[in-house]
PDB file of C-alpha atoms and ligand atoms in Angstrom:
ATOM      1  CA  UNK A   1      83.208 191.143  78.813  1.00  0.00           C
ATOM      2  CA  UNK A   2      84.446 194.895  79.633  1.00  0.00           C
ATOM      3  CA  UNK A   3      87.732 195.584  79.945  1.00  0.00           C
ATOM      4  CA  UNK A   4      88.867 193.104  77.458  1.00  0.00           C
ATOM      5  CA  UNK A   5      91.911 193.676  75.248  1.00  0.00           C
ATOM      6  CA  UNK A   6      91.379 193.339  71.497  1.00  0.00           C
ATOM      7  CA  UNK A   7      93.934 190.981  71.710  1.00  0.00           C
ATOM      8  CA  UNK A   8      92.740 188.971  74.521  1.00  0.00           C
ATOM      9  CA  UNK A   9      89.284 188.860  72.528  1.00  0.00           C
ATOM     10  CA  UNK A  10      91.414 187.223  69.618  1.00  0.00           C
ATOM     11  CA  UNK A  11      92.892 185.195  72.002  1.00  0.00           C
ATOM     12  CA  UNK A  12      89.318 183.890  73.239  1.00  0.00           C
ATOM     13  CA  UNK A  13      88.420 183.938  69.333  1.00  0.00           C
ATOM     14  CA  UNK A  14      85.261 186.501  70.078  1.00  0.00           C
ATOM     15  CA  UNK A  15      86.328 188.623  67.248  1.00  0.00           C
ATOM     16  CA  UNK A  16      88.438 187.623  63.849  1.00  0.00           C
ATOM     17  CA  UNK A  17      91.961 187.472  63.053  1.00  0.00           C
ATOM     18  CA  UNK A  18      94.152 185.647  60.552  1.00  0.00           C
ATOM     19  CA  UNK A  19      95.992 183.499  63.106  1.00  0.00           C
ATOM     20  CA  UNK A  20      99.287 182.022  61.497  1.00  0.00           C
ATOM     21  CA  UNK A  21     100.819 180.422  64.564  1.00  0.00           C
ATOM     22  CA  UNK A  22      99.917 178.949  68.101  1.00  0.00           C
ATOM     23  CA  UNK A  23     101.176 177.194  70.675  1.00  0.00           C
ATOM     24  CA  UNK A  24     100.223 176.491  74.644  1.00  0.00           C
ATOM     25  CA  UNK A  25     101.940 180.155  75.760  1.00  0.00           C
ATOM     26  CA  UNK A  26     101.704 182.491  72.529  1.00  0.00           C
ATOM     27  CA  UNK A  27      99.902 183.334  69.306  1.00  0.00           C
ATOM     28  CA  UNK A  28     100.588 185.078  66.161  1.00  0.00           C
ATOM     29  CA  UNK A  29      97.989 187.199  63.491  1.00  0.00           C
ATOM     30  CA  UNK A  30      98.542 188.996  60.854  1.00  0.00           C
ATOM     31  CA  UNK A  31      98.242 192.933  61.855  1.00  0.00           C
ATOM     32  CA  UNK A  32      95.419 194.525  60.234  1.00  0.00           C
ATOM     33  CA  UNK A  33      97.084 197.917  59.545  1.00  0.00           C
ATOM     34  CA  UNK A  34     100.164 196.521  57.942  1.00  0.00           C
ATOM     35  CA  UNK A  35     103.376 198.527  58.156  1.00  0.00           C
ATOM     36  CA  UNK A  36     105.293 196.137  55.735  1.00  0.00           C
ATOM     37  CA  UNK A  37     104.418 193.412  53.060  1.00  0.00           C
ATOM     38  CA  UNK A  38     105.053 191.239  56.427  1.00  0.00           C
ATOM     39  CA  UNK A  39     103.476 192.353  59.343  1.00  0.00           C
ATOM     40  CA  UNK A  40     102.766 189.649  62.174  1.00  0.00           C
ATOM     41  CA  UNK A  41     102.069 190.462  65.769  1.00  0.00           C
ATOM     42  CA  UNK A  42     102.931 187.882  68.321  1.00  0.00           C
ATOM     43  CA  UNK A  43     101.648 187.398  71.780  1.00  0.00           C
ATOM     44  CA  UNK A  44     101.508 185.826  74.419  1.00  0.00           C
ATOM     45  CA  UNK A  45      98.340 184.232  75.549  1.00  0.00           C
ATOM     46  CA  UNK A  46      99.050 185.616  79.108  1.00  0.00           C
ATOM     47  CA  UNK A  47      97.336 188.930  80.041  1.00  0.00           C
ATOM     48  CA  UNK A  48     100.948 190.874  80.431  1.00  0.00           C
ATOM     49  CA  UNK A  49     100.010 194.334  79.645  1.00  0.00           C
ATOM     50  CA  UNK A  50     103.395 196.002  78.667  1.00  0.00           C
ATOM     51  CA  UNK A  51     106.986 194.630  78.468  1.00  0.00           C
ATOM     52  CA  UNK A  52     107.456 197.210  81.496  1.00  0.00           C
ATOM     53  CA  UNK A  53     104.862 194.694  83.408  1.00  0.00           C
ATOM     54  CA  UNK A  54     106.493 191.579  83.136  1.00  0.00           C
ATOM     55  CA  UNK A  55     108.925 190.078  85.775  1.00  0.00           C
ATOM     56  CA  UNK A  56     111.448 187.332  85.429  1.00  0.00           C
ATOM     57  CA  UNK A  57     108.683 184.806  86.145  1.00  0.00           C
ATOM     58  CA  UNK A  58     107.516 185.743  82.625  1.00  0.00           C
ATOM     59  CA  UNK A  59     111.116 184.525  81.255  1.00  0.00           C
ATOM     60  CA  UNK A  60     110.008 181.366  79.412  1.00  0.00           C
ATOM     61  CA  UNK A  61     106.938 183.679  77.810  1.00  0.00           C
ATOM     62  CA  UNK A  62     109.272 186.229  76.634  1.00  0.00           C
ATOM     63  CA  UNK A  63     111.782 183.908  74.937  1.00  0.00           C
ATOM     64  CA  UNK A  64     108.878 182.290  73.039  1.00  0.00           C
ATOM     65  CA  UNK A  65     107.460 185.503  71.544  1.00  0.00           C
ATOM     66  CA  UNK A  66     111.579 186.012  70.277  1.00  0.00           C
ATOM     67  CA  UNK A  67     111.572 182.209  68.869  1.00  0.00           C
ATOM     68  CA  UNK A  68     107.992 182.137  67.644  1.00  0.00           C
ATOM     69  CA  UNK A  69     109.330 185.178  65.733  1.00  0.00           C
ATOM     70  CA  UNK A  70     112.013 183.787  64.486  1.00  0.00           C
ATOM     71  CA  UNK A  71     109.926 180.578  63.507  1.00  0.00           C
ATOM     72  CA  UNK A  72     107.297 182.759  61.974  1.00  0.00           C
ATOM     73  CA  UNK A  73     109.995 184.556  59.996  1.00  0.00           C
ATOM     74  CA  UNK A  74     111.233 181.396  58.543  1.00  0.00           C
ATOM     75  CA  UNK A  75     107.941 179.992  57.673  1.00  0.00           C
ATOM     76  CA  UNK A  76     107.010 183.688  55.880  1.00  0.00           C
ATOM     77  CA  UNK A  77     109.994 183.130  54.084  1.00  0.00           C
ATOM     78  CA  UNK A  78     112.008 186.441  55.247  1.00  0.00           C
ATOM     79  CA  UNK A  79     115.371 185.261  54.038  1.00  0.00           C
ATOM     80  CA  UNK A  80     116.607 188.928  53.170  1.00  0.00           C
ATOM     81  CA  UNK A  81     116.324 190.328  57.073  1.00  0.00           C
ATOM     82  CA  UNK A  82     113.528 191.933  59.333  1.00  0.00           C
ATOM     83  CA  UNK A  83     112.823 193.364  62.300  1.00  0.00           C
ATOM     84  CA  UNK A  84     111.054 192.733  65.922  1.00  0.00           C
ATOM     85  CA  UNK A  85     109.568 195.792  67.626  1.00  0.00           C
ATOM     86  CA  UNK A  86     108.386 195.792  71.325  1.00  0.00           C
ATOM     87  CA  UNK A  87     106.757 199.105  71.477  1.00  0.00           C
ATOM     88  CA  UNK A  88     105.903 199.912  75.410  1.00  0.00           C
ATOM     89  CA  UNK A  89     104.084 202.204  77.368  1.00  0.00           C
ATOM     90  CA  UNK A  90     102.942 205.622  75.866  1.00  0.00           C
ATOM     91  CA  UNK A  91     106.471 207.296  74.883  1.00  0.00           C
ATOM     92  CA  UNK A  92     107.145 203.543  73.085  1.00  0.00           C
ATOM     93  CA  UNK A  93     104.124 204.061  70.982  1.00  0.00           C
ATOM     94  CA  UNK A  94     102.016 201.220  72.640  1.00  0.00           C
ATOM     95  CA  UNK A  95      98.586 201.657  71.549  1.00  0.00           C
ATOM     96  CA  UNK A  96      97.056 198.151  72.754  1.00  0.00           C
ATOM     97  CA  UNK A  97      97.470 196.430  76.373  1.00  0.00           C
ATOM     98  CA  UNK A  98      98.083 193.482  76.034  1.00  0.00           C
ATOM     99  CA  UNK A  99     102.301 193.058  75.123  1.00  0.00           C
ATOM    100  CA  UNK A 100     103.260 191.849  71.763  1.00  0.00           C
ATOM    101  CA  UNK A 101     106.291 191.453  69.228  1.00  0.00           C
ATOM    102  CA  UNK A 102     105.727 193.357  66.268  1.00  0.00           C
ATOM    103  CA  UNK A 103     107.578 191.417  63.280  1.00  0.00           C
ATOM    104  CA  UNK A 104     108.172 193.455  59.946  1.00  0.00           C
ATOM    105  CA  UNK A 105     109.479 192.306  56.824  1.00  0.00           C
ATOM    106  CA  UNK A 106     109.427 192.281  53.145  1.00  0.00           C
ATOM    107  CA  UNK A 107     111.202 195.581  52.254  1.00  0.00           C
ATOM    108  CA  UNK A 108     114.210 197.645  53.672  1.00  0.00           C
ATOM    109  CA  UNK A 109     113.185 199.236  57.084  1.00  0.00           C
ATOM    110  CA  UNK A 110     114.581 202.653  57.696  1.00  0.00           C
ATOM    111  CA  UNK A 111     116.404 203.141  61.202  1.00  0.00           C
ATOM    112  CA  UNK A 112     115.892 204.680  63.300  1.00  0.00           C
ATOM    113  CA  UNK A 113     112.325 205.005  63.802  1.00  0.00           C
ATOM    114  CA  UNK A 114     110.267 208.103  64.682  1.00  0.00           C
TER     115      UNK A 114
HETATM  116  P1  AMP B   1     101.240 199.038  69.146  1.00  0.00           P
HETATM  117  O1  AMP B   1     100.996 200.412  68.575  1.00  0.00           O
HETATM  118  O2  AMP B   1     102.670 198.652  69.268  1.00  0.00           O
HETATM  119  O3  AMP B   1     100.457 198.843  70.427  1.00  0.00           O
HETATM  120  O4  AMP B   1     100.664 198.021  68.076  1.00  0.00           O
HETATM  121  C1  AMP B   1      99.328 197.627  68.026  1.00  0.00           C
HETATM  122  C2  AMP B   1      99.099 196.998  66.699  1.00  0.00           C
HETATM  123  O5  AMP B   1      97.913 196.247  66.749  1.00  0.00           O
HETATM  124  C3  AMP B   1      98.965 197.974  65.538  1.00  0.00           C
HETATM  125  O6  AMP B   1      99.977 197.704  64.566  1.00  0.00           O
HETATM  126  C4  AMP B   1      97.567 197.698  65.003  1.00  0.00           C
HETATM  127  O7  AMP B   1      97.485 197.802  63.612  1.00  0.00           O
HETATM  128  C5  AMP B   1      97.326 196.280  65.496  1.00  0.00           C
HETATM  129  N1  AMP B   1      95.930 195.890  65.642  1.00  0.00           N
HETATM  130  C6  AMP B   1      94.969 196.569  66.313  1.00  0.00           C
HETATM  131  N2  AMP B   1      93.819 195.885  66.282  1.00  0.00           N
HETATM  132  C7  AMP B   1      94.060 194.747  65.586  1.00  0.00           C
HETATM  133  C8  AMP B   1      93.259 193.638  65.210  1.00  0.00           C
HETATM  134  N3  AMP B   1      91.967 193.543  65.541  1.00  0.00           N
HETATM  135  N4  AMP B   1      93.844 192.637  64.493  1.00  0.00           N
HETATM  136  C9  AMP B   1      95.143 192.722  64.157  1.00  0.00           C
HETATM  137  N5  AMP B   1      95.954 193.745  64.491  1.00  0.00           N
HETATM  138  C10 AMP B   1      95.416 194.753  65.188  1.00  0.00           C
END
């Protein structure tokens, strides 16, 4: 269907991904251009497009991206640190539509970013 997200088509598993996590409001994959040894994106299974686009009645989806995170980071076994990225909107680096937690791990991250 046109006008799809990539992620919504993972979402509606019409095209691959190596899904490590879901539950009734979010989903996480591995990124396919990793930035890190760990590099897991996690969304939510609503069609929010940025950060910027959600309102508080998106509250209970955006704590569950942080805690899926967190969960994901445990379960990837990231006990020496990592980071969550919410890049938004075109000066934020957003390149796909569809809003997501970036999680990054396995080696020291510089800061701050580009
Ligand atoms: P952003 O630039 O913050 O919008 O991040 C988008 C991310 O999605 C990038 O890190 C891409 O590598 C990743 N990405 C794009 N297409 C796919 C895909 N089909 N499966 C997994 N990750 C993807």
């Amino acid at each position: 269907m046109a006008g799809k997200t990539i992620f919504k088509r993972i979402i509606d598993r019409e095209i691959p991904a190596t899904i490590i996590y879901e539950d009734d409001l979010c989903l996480a994959f591995k990124d396919v251009n990793p930035q890190a040894p760990t590099h897991v994106l996690v969304i939510p299974k609503k069609e929010i497009p940025s950060l910027a686009d959600s309102t508080e009645a998106d509250e209970a989806v955006l704590g569950r991206l942080l805690s899926v995170a967190r969960k994901v980071a445990v379960d990837l076994g990231l006990t020496n640190g990592y980071r969550t990225v919410i890049n938004c909107g075109r000066d934020g680096g957003q390149s796909v539509d569809h809003l997501h937690v970036h999680l990054l791990g396995g080696r020291a991250l510089a800061w701050p970013p580009g």
